[in-house]
Amino acid sequence: MQNGMNQFNTQQSPNMAPKMNHGGHEMFDMHEILAGFINVLDQYQLFDQHIQDQELKDILHHQYAFITDIYNIAVEAFSTGKDPSHVSQPYQMNQSNDVIYGLTPSQPKKPNQSVNEVNEQGISGHMLGLIKSTGSLLAMSAGEITNPVVRRVIGDSVPNFIEMSYEIFLYQNKKRYYQVPQLSQQDMNQMLQSYAPAQKGQTH
């Protein structure tokens, strides 16, 4: 709720207790969201024991603590229908925003033959997939959550999951696990100039 929940209309529906101010669709969505948070946290615990790189371990621990707090906030808001006792702060990553462009030769990827082959490249890829899919679920669900407090809690969590995803991407890119090709300058310039601003005016 770092985006300023008080700026939005969070007035509850009249003649209804806040804890009962939930639609049926919302109940199922919130159960899916809360179970999803637990799933991420459980899988992070499994990943932790296979990580050798201290940098990735630090990222995992930082994100684990942050997601645990988001989970507790969401549970409180959902079960009471009221403002939670505290709100989450914007997620602060430790990676720089520098992206390495271009491709370097690497071995083709293939499935592991045993758990002994699990490494940081695979684990960070699993982490990225989990955080991206959870952020997508939050974004899709927020627009149909009827309780205004719960909707704001879930909606305000989306930017944090974007930031956590980006942090993992930057780690992968720095290690050359996630390589970023670019178009030629000529092709890029052509695509950058492919759209022009619309004229402002009213529809007729």
mmCIF file of C-alpha atoms in Angstrom:
data_model
loop_
_atom_site.group_PDB
_atom_site.id
_atom_site.type_symbol
_atom_site.label_atom_id
_atom_site.label_comp_id
_atom_site.label_asym_id
_atom_site.label_seq_id
_atom_site.Cartn_x
_atom_site.Cartn_y
_atom_site.Cartn_z
ATOM 1 C CA MET A 1 0.000 0.000 0.000
ATOM 2 C CA GLN A 2 2.958 2.246 -0.577
ATOM 3 C CA ASN A 3 1.038 4.011 -3.331
ATOM 4 C CA GLY A 4 -1.106 5.765 -0.750
ATOM 5 C CA MET A 5 -4.229 3.836 0.127
ATOM 6 C CA ASN A 6 -5.808 6.850 1.807
ATOM 7 C CA GLN A 7 -5.937 8.652 -1.537
ATOM 8 C CA PHE A 8 -8.459 6.140 -2.832
ATOM 9 C CA ASN A 9 -12.052 5.386 -1.977
ATOM 10 C CA THR A 10 -11.912 2.527 0.512
ATOM 11 C CA GLN A 11 -15.354 3.127 1.997
ATOM 12 C CA GLN A 12 -17.035 -0.139 2.904
ATOM 13 C CA SER A 13 -20.421 -1.193 1.590
ATOM 14 C CA PRO A 14 -23.182 0.133 3.907
ATOM 15 C CA ASN A 15 -25.046 -2.206 6.243
ATOM 16 C CA MET A 16 -22.386 -4.915 5.971
ATOM 17 C CA ALA A 17 -19.715 -5.895 8.467
ATOM 18 C CA PRO A 18 -16.235 -5.303 6.969
ATOM 19 C CA LYS A 19 -15.183 -8.944 7.489
ATOM 20 C CA MET A 20 -18.232 -10.070 5.448
ATOM 21 C CA ASN A 21 -17.713 -7.525 2.667
ATOM 22 C CA HIS A 22 -16.420 -10.095 0.172
ATOM 23 C CA GLY A 23 -17.935 -11.480 -3.006
ATOM 24 C CA GLY A 24 -17.842 -15.174 -3.798
ATOM 25 C CA HIS A 25 -15.402 -14.676 -6.685
ATOM 26 C CA GLU A 26 -13.130 -12.703 -4.377
ATOM 27 C CA MET A 27 -13.135 -15.491 -1.794
ATOM 28 C CA PHE A 28 -11.791 -17.964 -4.340
ATOM 29 C CA ASP A 29 -9.266 -15.466 -5.718
ATOM 30 C CA MET A 30 -7.937 -14.653 -2.256
ATOM 31 C CA HIS A 31 -7.585 -18.312 -1.354
ATOM 32 C CA GLU A 32 -5.603 -18.784 -4.566
ATOM 33 C CA ILE A 33 -3.443 -15.733 -3.801
ATOM 34 C CA LEU A 34 -2.718 -16.684 -0.190
ATOM 35 C CA ALA A 35 -1.992 -20.296 -1.159
ATOM 36 C CA GLY A 36 0.274 -18.899 -3.892
ATOM 37 C CA PHE A 37 2.237 -16.863 -1.348
ATOM 38 C CA ILE A 38 2.700 -20.004 0.764
ATOM 39 C CA ASN A 39 3.805 -21.930 -2.323
ATOM 40 C CA VAL A 40 6.492 -19.337 -3.103
ATOM 41 C CA LEU A 41 7.733 -19.326 0.487
ATOM 42 C CA ASP A 42 7.827 -23.126 0.673
ATOM 43 C CA GLN A 43 9.736 -23.400 -2.597
ATOM 44 C CA TYR A 44 12.187 -20.681 -1.510
ATOM 45 C CA GLN A 45 12.971 -22.849 1.533
ATOM 46 C CA LEU A 46 13.687 -25.787 -0.776
ATOM 47 C CA PHE A 47 15.887 -23.654 -3.030
ATOM 48 C CA ASP A 48 17.872 -22.265 -0.098
ATOM 49 C CA GLN A 49 19.584 -25.552 0.703
ATOM 50 C CA HIS A 50 20.887 -25.911 -2.885
ATOM 51 C CA ILE A 51 22.323 -22.393 -3.311
ATOM 52 C CA GLN A 52 26.090 -22.003 -3.040
ATOM 53 C CA ASP A 53 26.392 -18.416 -4.300
ATOM 54 C CA GLN A 54 26.043 -16.031 -1.346
ATOM 55 C CA GLU A 55 24.684 -13.238 -3.550
ATOM 56 C CA LEU A 56 21.729 -15.334 -4.717
ATOM 57 C CA LYS A 57 21.221 -16.625 -1.176
ATOM 58 C CA ASP A 58 20.999 -13.020 0.071
ATOM 59 C CA ILE A 59 18.433 -12.175 -2.611
ATOM 60 C CA LEU A 60 16.358 -15.214 -1.672
ATOM 61 C CA HIS A 61 16.456 -14.394 2.063
ATOM 62 C CA HIS A 62 15.565 -10.746 1.427
ATOM 63 C CA GLN A 63 12.628 -11.676 -0.792
ATOM 64 C CA TYR A 64 11.494 -14.427 1.592
ATOM 65 C CA ALA A 65 11.217 -11.965 4.473
ATOM 66 C CA PHE A 66 9.417 -9.410 2.315
ATOM 67 C CA ILE A 67 6.882 -11.909 0.902
ATOM 68 C CA THR A 68 6.233 -13.240 4.412
ATOM 69 C CA ASP A 69 5.296 -9.710 5.484
ATOM 70 C CA ILE A 70 3.025 -9.249 2.447
ATOM 71 C CA TYR A 71 1.370 -12.574 3.242
ATOM 72 C CA ASN A 72 0.682 -11.535 6.855
ATOM 73 C CA ILE A 73 -0.709 -8.171 5.757
ATOM 74 C CA ALA A 74 -2.985 -9.844 3.199
ATOM 75 C CA VAL A 75 -4.228 -12.426 5.724
ATOM 76 C CA GLU A 76 -5.051 -9.677 8.229
ATOM 77 C CA ALA A 77 -6.871 -7.514 5.679
ATOM 78 C CA PHE A 78 -8.780 -10.484 4.256
ATOM 79 C CA SER A 79 -9.869 -11.933 7.605
ATOM 80 C CA THR A 80 -10.932 -8.590 9.116
ATOM 81 C CA GLY A 81 -11.905 -6.528 6.067
ATOM 82 C CA LYS A 82 -10.216 -3.577 7.758
ATOM 83 C CA ASP A 83 -6.963 -1.665 7.353
ATOM 84 C CA PRO A 84 -4.043 -3.886 8.393
ATOM 85 C CA SER A 85 -1.956 -2.944 11.425
ATOM 86 C CA HIS A 86 0.897 -1.900 9.126
ATOM 87 C CA VAL A 87 1.480 -1.520 5.398
ATOM 88 C CA SER A 88 4.303 -2.862 3.240
ATOM 89 C CA GLN A 89 7.061 -0.531 2.160
ATOM 90 C CA PRO A 90 8.419 -0.450 -1.411
ATOM 91 C CA TYR A 91 10.741 -3.379 -2.053
ATOM 92 C CA GLN A 92 14.361 -2.241 -2.124
ATOM 93 C CA MET A 93 16.665 -4.394 -4.225
ATOM 94 C CA ASN A 94 20.444 -4.346 -3.977
ATOM 95 C CA GLN A 95 21.221 -4.917 -7.665
ATOM 96 C CA SER A 96 22.311 -2.066 -9.920
ATOM 97 C CA ASN A 97 20.144 -1.299 -12.947
ATOM 98 C CA ASP A 98 22.981 -1.967 -15.398
ATOM 99 C CA VAL A 99 22.038 -4.531 -18.052
ATOM 100 C CA ILE A 100 24.649 -6.385 -20.104
ATOM 101 C CA TYR A 101 23.607 -6.560 -23.764
ATOM 102 C CA GLY A 102 24.731 -9.046 -26.365
ATOM 103 C CA LEU A 103 25.216 -12.785 -26.617
ATOM 104 C CA THR A 104 28.245 -14.815 -25.605
ATOM 105 C CA PRO A 105 28.770 -18.501 -26.455
ATOM 106 C CA SER A 106 27.324 -20.898 -23.902
ATOM 107 C CA GLN A 107 26.467 -24.570 -23.625
ATOM 108 C CA PRO A 108 22.958 -25.592 -24.764
ATOM 109 C CA LYS A 109 20.550 -26.058 -21.873
ATOM 110 C CA LYS A 110 18.973 -29.413 -21.098
ATOM 111 C CA PRO A 111 17.015 -30.945 -18.205
ATOM 112 C CA ASN A 112 18.957 -32.113 -15.166
ATOM 113 C CA GLN A 113 19.550 -35.847 -14.889
ATOM 114 C CA SER A 114 19.624 -35.730 -11.075
ATOM 115 C CA VAL A 115 19.171 -33.319 -8.182
ATOM 116 C CA ASN A 116 22.962 -33.130 -7.934
ATOM 117 C CA GLU A 117 22.938 -31.018 -11.110
ATOM 118 C CA VAL A 118 20.742 -28.309 -9.566
ATOM 119 C CA ASN A 119 22.641 -25.015 -9.698
ATOM 120 C CA GLU A 120 22.218 -21.250 -9.378
ATOM 121 C CA GLN A 121 21.219 -20.835 -13.008
ATOM 122 C CA GLY A 122 18.285 -23.201 -12.639
ATOM 123 C CA ILE A 123 17.284 -22.002 -9.175
ATOM 124 C CA SER A 124 17.290 -18.338 -10.166
ATOM 125 C CA GLY A 125 15.178 -19.265 -13.203
ATOM 126 C CA HIS A 126 12.643 -21.000 -10.949
ATOM 127 C CA MET A 127 12.621 -17.978 -8.636
ATOM 128 C CA LEU A 128 11.965 -15.635 -11.558
ATOM 129 C CA GLY A 129 9.103 -17.790 -12.825
ATOM 130 C CA LEU A 130 7.488 -17.961 -9.387
ATOM 131 C CA ILE A 131 7.675 -14.226 -8.741
ATOM 132 C CA LYS A 132 6.463 -13.271 -12.237
ATOM 133 C CA SER A 133 3.500 -15.655 -12.109
ATOM 134 C CA THR A 134 2.531 -14.480 -8.611
ATOM 135 C CA GLY A 135 2.710 -10.830 -9.688
ATOM 136 C CA SER A 136 0.507 -11.633 -12.704
ATOM 137 C CA LEU A 137 -2.033 -13.363 -10.458
ATOM 138 C CA LEU A 138 -2.181 -10.341 -8.154
ATOM 139 C CA ALA A 139 -2.684 -7.952 -11.076
ATOM 140 C CA MET A 140 -5.432 -10.066 -12.647
ATOM 141 C CA SER A 141 -7.280 -10.550 -9.363
ATOM 142 C CA ALA A 142 -7.109 -7.013 -7.953
ATOM 143 C CA GLY A 143 -9.643 -5.555 -10.384
ATOM 144 C CA GLU A 144 -12.366 -7.956 -9.202
ATOM 145 C CA ILE A 145 -11.831 -7.886 -5.432
ATOM 146 C CA THR A 146 -14.898 -6.297 -3.865
ATOM 147 C CA ASN A 147 -13.494 -5.372 -0.459
ATOM 148 C CA PRO A 148 -11.732 -2.023 -1.015
ATOM 149 C CA VAL A 149 -9.072 -2.571 1.654
ATOM 150 C CA VAL A 150 -8.149 -6.024 0.387
ATOM 151 C CA ARG A 151 -8.153 -4.764 -3.203
ATOM 152 C CA ARG A 152 -5.680 -2.021 -2.292
ATOM 153 C CA VAL A 153 -3.420 -4.439 -0.385
ATOM 154 C CA ILE A 154 -3.287 -6.796 -3.353
ATOM 155 C CA GLY A 155 -2.995 -4.046 -5.971
ATOM 156 C CA ASP A 156 -0.179 -2.294 -4.126
ATOM 157 C CA SER A 157 1.781 -5.546 -3.948
ATOM 158 C CA VAL A 158 2.080 -5.763 -7.746
ATOM 159 C CA PRO A 159 4.909 -3.178 -8.103
ATOM 160 C CA ASN A 160 6.868 -5.003 -5.402
ATOM 161 C CA PHE A 161 6.652 -8.303 -7.277
ATOM 162 C CA ILE A 162 7.760 -6.499 -10.443
ATOM 163 C CA GLU A 163 10.774 -5.160 -8.542
ATOM 164 C CA MET A 164 11.621 -8.587 -7.134
ATOM 165 C CA SER A 165 11.361 -10.101 -10.625
ATOM 166 C CA TYR A 166 13.666 -7.438 -11.984
ATOM 167 C CA GLU A 167 16.166 -8.069 -9.197
ATOM 168 C CA ILE A 168 16.368 -11.753 -10.137
ATOM 169 C CA PHE A 169 16.629 -10.872 -13.841
ATOM 170 C CA LEU A 170 19.532 -8.512 -13.132
ATOM 171 C CA TYR A 171 21.318 -11.206 -11.122
ATOM 172 C CA GLN A 172 20.836 -13.690 -13.962
ATOM 173 C CA ASN A 173 21.970 -11.165 -16.556
ATOM 174 C CA LYS A 174 25.114 -10.314 -14.592
ATOM 175 C CA LYS A 175 25.985 -14.024 -14.382
ATOM 176 C CA ARG A 176 25.212 -14.406 -18.121
ATOM 177 C CA TYR A 177 22.412 -16.860 -17.338
ATOM 178 C CA TYR A 178 19.911 -14.454 -18.959
ATOM 179 C CA GLN A 179 21.452 -12.953 -22.072
ATOM 180 C CA VAL A 180 19.872 -9.958 -23.795
ATOM 181 C CA PRO A 181 20.340 -9.665 -27.564
ATOM 182 C CA GLN A 182 19.712 -6.364 -29.349
ATOM 183 C CA LEU A 183 18.568 -5.471 -32.850
ATOM 184 C CA SER A 184 20.937 -3.709 -35.200
ATOM 185 C CA GLN A 185 20.991 0.069 -34.770
ATOM 186 C CA GLN A 186 19.233 0.522 -38.128
ATOM 187 C CA ASP A 187 16.428 -1.899 -37.258
ATOM 188 C CA MET A 188 16.080 -0.419 -33.783
ATOM 189 C CA ASN A 189 15.826 3.126 -35.132
ATOM 190 C CA GLN A 190 13.189 2.042 -37.630
ATOM 191 C CA MET A 191 11.088 0.384 -34.946
ATOM 192 C CA LEU A 192 11.514 3.339 -32.567
ATOM 193 C CA GLN A 193 10.055 5.625 -35.248
ATOM 194 C CA SER A 194 7.143 3.313 -36.129
ATOM 195 C CA TYR A 195 4.546 5.208 -34.073
ATOM 196 C CA ALA A 196 3.478 8.837 -33.923
ATOM 197 C CA PRO A 197 1.519 10.678 -31.196
ATOM 198 C CA ALA A 198 -2.273 10.740 -31.520
ATOM 199 C CA GLN A 199 -4.038 14.047 -32.005
ATOM 200 C CA LYS A 200 -5.811 15.193 -28.884
ATOM 201 C CA GLY A 201 -9.505 15.610 -29.312
ATOM 202 C CA GLN A 202 -12.930 14.357 -28.364
ATOM 203 C CA THR A 203 -14.626 11.327 -29.806
ATOM 204 C CA HIS A 204 -17.659 12.002 -31.977
#
